[in-house]
Every structure is written in C-alpha cells, then in structure tokens.
Coordinates of N, CA and C in Angstrom, one line a residue:
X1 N 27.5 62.3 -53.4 CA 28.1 61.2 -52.8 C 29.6 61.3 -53.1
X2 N 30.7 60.7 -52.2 CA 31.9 60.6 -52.4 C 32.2 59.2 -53.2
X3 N 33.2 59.5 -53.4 CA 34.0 58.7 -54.7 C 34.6 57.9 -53.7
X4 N 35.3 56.7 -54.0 CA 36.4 56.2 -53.1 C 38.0 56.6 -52.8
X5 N 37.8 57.4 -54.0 CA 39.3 58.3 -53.7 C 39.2 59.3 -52.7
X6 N 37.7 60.0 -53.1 CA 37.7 61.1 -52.0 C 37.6 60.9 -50.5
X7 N 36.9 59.7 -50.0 CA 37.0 58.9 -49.1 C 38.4 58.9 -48.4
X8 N 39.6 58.3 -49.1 CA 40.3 57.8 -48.6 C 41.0 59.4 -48.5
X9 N 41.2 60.0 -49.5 CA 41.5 61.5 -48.8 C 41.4 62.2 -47.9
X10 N 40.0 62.0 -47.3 CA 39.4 62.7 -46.3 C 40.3 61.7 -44.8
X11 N 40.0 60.6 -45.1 CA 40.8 59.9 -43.9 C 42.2 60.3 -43.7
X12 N 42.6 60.5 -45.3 CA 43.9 61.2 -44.8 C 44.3 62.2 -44.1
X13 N 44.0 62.9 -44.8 CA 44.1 64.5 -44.0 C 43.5 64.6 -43.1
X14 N 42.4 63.5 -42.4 CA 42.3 63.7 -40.9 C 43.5 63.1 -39.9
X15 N 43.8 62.1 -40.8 CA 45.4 61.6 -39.8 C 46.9 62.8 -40.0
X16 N 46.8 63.4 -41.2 CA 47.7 64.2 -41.6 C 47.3 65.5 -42.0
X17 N 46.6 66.6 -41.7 CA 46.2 67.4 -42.4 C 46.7 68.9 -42.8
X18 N 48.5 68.4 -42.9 CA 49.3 69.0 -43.5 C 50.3 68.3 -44.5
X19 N 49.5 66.5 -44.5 CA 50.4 65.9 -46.1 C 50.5 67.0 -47.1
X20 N 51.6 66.8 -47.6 CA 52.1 67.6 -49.2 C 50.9 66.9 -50.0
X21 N 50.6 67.0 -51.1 CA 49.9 67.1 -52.2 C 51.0 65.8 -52.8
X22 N 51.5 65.3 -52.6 CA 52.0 64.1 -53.0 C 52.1 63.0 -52.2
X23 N 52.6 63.7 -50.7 CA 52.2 62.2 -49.9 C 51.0 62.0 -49.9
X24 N 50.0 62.8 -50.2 CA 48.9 62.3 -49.9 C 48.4 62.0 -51.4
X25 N 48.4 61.8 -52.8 CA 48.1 61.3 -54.2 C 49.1 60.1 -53.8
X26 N 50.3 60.1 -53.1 CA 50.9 58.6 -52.9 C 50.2 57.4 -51.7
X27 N 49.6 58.2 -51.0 CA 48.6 57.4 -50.1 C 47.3 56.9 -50.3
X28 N 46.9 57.8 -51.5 CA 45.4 57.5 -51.8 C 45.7 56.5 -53.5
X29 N 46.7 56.7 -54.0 CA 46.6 56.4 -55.5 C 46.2 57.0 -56.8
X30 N 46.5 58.1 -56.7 CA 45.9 59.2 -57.8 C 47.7 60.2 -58.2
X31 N 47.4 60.5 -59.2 CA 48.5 61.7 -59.6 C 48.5 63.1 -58.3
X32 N 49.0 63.7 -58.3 CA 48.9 64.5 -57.8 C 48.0 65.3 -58.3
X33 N 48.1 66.1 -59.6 CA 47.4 67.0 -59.9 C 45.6 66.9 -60.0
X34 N 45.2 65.5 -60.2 CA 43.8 65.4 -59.4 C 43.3 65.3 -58.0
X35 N 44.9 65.1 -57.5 CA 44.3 64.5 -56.0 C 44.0 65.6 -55.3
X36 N 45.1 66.9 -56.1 CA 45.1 68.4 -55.3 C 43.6 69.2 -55.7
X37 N 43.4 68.6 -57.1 CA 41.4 68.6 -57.4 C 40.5 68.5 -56.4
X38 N 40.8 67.4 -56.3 CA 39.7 66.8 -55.1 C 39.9 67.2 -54.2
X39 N 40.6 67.6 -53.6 CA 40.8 68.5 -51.9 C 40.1 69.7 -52.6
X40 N 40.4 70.5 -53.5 CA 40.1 71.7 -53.6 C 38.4 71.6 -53.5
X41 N 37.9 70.6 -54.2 CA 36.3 70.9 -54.3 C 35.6 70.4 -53.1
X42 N 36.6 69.3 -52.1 CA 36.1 68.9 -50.9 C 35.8 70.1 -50.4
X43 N 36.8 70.9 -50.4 CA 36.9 72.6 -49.4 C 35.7 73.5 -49.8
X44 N 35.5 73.2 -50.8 CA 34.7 74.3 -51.7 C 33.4 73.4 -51.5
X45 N 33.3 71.9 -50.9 CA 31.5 71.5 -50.9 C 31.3 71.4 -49.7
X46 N 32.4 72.3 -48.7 CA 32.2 72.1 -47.0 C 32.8 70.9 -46.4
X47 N 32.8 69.5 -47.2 CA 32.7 68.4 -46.0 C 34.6 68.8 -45.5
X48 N 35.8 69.4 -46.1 CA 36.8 69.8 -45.5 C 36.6 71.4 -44.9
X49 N 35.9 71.7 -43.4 CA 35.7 73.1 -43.3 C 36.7 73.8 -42.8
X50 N 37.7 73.7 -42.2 CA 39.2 74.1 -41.9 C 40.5 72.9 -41.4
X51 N 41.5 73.3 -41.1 CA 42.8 72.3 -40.7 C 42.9 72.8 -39.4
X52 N 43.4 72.3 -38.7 CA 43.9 73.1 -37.1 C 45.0 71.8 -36.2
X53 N 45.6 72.4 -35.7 CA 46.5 71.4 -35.1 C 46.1 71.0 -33.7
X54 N 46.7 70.1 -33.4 CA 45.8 69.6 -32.1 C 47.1 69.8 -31.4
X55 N 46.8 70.7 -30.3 CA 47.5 70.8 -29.0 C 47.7 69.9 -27.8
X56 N 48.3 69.5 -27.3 CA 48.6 69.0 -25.7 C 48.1 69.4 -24.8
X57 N 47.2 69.8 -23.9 CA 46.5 70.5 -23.1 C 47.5 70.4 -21.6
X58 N 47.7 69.1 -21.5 CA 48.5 69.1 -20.3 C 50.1 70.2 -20.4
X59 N 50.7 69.9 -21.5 CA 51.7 71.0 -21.8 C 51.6 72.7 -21.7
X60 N 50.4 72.7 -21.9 CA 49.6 74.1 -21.2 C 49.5 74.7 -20.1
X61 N 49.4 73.6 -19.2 CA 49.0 73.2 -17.9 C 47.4 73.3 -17.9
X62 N 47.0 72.7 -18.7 CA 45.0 72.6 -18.7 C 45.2 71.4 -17.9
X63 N 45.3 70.9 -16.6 CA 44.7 69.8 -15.8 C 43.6 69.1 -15.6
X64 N 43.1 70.1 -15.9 CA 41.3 70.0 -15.4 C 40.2 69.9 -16.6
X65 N 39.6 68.5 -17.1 CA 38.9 69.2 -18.1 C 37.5 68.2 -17.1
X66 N 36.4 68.6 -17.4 CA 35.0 68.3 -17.1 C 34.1 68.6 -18.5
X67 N 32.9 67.4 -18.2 CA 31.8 68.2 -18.2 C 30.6 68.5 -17.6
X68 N 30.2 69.5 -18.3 CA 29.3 70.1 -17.4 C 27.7 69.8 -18.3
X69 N 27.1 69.6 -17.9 CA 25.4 69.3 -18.2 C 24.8 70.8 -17.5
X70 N 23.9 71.2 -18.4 CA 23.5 72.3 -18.2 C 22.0 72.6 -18.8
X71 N 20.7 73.3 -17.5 CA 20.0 73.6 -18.0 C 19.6 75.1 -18.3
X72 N 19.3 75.5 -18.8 CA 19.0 77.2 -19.1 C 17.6 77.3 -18.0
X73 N 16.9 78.6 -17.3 CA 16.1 79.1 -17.1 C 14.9 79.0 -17.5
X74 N 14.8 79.3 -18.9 CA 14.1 79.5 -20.1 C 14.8 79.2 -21.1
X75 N 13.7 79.1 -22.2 CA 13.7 79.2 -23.4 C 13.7 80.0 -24.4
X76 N 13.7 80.9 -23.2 CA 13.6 82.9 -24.2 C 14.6 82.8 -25.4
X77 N 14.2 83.6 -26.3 CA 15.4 83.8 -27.3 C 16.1 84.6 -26.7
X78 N 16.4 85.5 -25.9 CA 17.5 86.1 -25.2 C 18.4 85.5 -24.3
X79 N 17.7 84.4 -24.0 CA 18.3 83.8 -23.0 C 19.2 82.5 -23.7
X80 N 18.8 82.0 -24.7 CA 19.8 81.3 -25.8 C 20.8 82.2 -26.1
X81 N 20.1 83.1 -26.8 CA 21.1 83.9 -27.4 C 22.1 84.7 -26.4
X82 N 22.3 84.8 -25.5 CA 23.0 85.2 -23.7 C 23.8 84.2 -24.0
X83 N 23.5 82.6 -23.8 CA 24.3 81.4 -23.6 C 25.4 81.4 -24.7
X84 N 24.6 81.6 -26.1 CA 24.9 81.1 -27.1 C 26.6 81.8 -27.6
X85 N 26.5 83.3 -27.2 CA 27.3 84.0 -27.1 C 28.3 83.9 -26.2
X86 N 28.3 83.5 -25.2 CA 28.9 83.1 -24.1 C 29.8 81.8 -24.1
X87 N 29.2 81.1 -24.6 CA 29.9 79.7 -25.1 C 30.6 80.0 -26.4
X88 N 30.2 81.0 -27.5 CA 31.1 80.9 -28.8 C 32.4 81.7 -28.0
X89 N 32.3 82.6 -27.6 CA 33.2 83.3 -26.8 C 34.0 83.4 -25.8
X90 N 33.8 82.1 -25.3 CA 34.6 81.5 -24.2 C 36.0 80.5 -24.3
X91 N 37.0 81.0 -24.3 CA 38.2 79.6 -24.7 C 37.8 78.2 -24.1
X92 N 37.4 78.5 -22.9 CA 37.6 77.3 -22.2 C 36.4 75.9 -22.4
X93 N 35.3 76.7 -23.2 CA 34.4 75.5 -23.3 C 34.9 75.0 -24.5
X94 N 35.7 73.8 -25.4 CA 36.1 73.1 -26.0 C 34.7 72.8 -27.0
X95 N 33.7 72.2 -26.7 CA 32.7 72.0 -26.6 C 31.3 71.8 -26.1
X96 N 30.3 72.3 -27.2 CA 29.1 72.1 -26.3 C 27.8 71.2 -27.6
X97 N 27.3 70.9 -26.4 CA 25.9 70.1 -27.4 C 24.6 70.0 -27.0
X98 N 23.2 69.9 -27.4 CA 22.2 70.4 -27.4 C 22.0 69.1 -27.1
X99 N 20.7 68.2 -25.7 CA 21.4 67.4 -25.4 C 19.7 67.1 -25.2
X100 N 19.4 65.8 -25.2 CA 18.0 65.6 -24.5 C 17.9 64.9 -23.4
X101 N 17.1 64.5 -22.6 CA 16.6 64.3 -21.2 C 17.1 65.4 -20.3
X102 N 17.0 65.3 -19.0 CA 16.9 66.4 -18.2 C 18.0 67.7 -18.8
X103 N 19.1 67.5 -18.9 CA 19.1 68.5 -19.1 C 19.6 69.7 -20.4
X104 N 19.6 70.6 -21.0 CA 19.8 71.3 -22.4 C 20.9 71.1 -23.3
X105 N 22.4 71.6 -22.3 CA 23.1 71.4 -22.8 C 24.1 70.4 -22.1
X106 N 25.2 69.7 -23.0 CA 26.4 69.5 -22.3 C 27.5 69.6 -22.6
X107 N 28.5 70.5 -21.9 CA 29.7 71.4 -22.1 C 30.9 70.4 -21.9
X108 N 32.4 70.9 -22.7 CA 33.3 70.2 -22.6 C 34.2 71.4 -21.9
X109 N 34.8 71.0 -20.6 CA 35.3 72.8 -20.3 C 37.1 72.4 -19.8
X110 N 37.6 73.2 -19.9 CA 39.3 72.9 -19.8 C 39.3 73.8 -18.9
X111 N 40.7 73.7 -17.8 CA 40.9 74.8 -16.9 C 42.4 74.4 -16.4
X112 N 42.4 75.0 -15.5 CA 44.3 74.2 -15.2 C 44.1 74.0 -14.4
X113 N 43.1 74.1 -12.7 CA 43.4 73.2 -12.2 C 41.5 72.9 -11.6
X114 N 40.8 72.5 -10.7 CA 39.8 72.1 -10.2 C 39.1 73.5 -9.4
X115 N 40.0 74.2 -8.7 CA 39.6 75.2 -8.5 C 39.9 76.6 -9.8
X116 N 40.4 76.1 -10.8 CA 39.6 77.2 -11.8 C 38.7 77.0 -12.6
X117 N 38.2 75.7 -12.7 CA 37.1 75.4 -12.9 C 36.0 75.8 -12.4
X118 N 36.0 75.9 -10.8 CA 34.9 76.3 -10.2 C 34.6 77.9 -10.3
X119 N 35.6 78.3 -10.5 CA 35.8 79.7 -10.6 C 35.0 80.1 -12.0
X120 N 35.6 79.5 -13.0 CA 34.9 79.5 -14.0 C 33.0 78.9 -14.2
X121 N 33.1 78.2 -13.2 CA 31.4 78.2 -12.9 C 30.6 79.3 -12.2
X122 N 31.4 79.6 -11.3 CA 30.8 80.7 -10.4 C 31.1 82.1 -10.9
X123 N 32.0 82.2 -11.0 CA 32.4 83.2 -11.5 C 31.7 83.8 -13.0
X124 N 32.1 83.2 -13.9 CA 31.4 83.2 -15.0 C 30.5 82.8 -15.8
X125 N 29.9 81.9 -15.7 CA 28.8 80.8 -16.4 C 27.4 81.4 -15.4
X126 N 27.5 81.0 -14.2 CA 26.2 81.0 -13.3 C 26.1 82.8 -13.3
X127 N 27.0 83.8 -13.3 CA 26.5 85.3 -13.5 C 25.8 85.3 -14.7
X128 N 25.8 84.6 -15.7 CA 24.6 84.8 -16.9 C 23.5 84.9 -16.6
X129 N 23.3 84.5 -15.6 CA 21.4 84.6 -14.9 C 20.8 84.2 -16.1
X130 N 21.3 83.0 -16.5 CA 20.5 82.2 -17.5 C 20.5 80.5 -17.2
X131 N 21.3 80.2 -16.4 CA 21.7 78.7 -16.0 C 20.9 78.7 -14.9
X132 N 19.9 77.8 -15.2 CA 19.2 77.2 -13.7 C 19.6 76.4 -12.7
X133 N 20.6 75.1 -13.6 CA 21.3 73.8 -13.3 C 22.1 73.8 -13.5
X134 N 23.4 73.1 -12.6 CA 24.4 72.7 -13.9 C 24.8 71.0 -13.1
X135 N 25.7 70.3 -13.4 CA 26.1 69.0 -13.0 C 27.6 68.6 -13.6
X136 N 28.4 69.0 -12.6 CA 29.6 68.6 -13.4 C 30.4 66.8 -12.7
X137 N 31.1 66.6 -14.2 CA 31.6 65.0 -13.9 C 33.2 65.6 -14.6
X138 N 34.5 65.4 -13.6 CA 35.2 65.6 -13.9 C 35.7 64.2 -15.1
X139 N 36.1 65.0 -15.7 CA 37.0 63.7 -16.5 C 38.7 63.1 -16.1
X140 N 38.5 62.0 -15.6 CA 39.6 61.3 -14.8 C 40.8 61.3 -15.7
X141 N 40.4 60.7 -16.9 CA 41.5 60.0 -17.9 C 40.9 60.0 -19.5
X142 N 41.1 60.5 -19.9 CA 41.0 60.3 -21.5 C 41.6 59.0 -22.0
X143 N 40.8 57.8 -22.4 CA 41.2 57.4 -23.3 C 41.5 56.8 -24.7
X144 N 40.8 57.6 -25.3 CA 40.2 57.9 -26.8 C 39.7 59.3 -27.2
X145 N 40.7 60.2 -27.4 CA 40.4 61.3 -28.4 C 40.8 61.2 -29.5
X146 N 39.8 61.4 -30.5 CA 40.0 61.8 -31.7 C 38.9 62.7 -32.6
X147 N 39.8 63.7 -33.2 CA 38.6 64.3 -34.0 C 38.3 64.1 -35.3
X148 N 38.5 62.9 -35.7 CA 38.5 62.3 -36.8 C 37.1 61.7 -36.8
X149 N 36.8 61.7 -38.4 CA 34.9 61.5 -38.2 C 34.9 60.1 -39.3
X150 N 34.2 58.6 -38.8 CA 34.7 57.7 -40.2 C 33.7 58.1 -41.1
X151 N 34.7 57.7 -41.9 CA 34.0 58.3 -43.6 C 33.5 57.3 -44.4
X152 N 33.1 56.1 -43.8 CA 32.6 55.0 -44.4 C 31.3 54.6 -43.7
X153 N 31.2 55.2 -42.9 CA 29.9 54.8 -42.2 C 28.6 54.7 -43.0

C-alpha cells in the first residue's frame, strides 16, 4: 500500500514529471533526500513505469484521430499474435484495448488527415488478413485528455 506522501508524489510527477527533486519534496512536504527515496522505490515497485512528454498532435499536423473497433477472424494464436505485432509496431495506433461485446478490439489511431486514415485501414490494417470488422467513429473534439491515473481511488 502507498503512504500519503507517496500518493501525493505520484500526483505530482503526473502533473510535472520533470519536477527537480525539490520542487517536488516542496510540494509534497518531505526533505528532499526521502522524497528522492520514494520516487526511487516507486520506479523500482513499477507503479512509476517511465516519464514521456506529451506532444501536440495538431502541431505535427495529426488532424485526424479516430477510433476504430475491431474484430479479428479468429482466435488463432497466430492470428493474435499477427495483430499483436502489428499494433506494438505501428506509430499511429496511440492505443488499443481488449474490449467486450461485439467487437475484440478498440484502437486509438492518429493520422494527418481522413484520407490517411483510410489509407491506413486499407492499406495496412485490413492486409493482415486477420481483421474481419472494423467500425470507425472519427473523433470531432477532444475534450478531456489526460494521462494521469487518480491515486486515491
């Protein structure tokens, strides 16, 4: 179980997760030299599994993001394992998740504009000869992203 310090650390460094080692023992209320403890062993028990910066997608020119709902063919292990590989390896699916009712999966996919999207369906996804279905719902407007997880739930 977390501590309440560790708690509020973890919140931290999801709002900041390049605070110094002091703004962040000055935000949570600890010395520094335990606070930089506690991150260390957070890293070392998993629940901190990397830092990464979050990008602007539109500054990229990613216009286009959807998702896509997706059923597989089968259930072969080849045929997972085809998908599975295909999604770790793909920039543009952001996300994906193992999903119940009709259909398997559902993908988060970035593109720059609507027609590379489709491109990216036809083109590459449906040549897997593992996709039976798919169902895409463009996303109009984001408004609530965060990849911040609460830590008090």
């Amino acid at each position: 179980m977390l501590d309440p310090y560790e708690k509020l650390i973890l919140t931290e460094l999801q709002r900041d997760g390049r605070a110094s080692t002091q703004t962040l023992s000055d935000a949570v209320g600890l010395s520094p030299s335990p606070c930089w403890r506690r991150v260390k062993r957070l890293e070392e028990d998993g629940y901190i599994t990397r830092y990464a910066a979050i990008v602007d997608g539109k500054k990229l020119g990613l216009r286009a993001l959807a998702h896509i709902q997706v059923s597989l063919v089968d259930h072969d292990a080849s045929s997972i394992d085809k998908f599975q590989a295909f999604i770790d390896n793909n920039e543009q699916v952001l996300e994906c998740s193992s999903i119940t009712g009709n259909f398997d999966y559902i993908l988060k996919v970035a593109a720059t504009d609507p027609e590379s999207l489709e491109q990216f369906i036809m083109q590459s996804f449906l040549r897997l000869k593992v996709v039976r279905t798919t169902a895409t719902t463009f996303i109009l407007r984001q408004m609530k992203v965060s990849g911040a997880l609460p830590v008090d739930v």
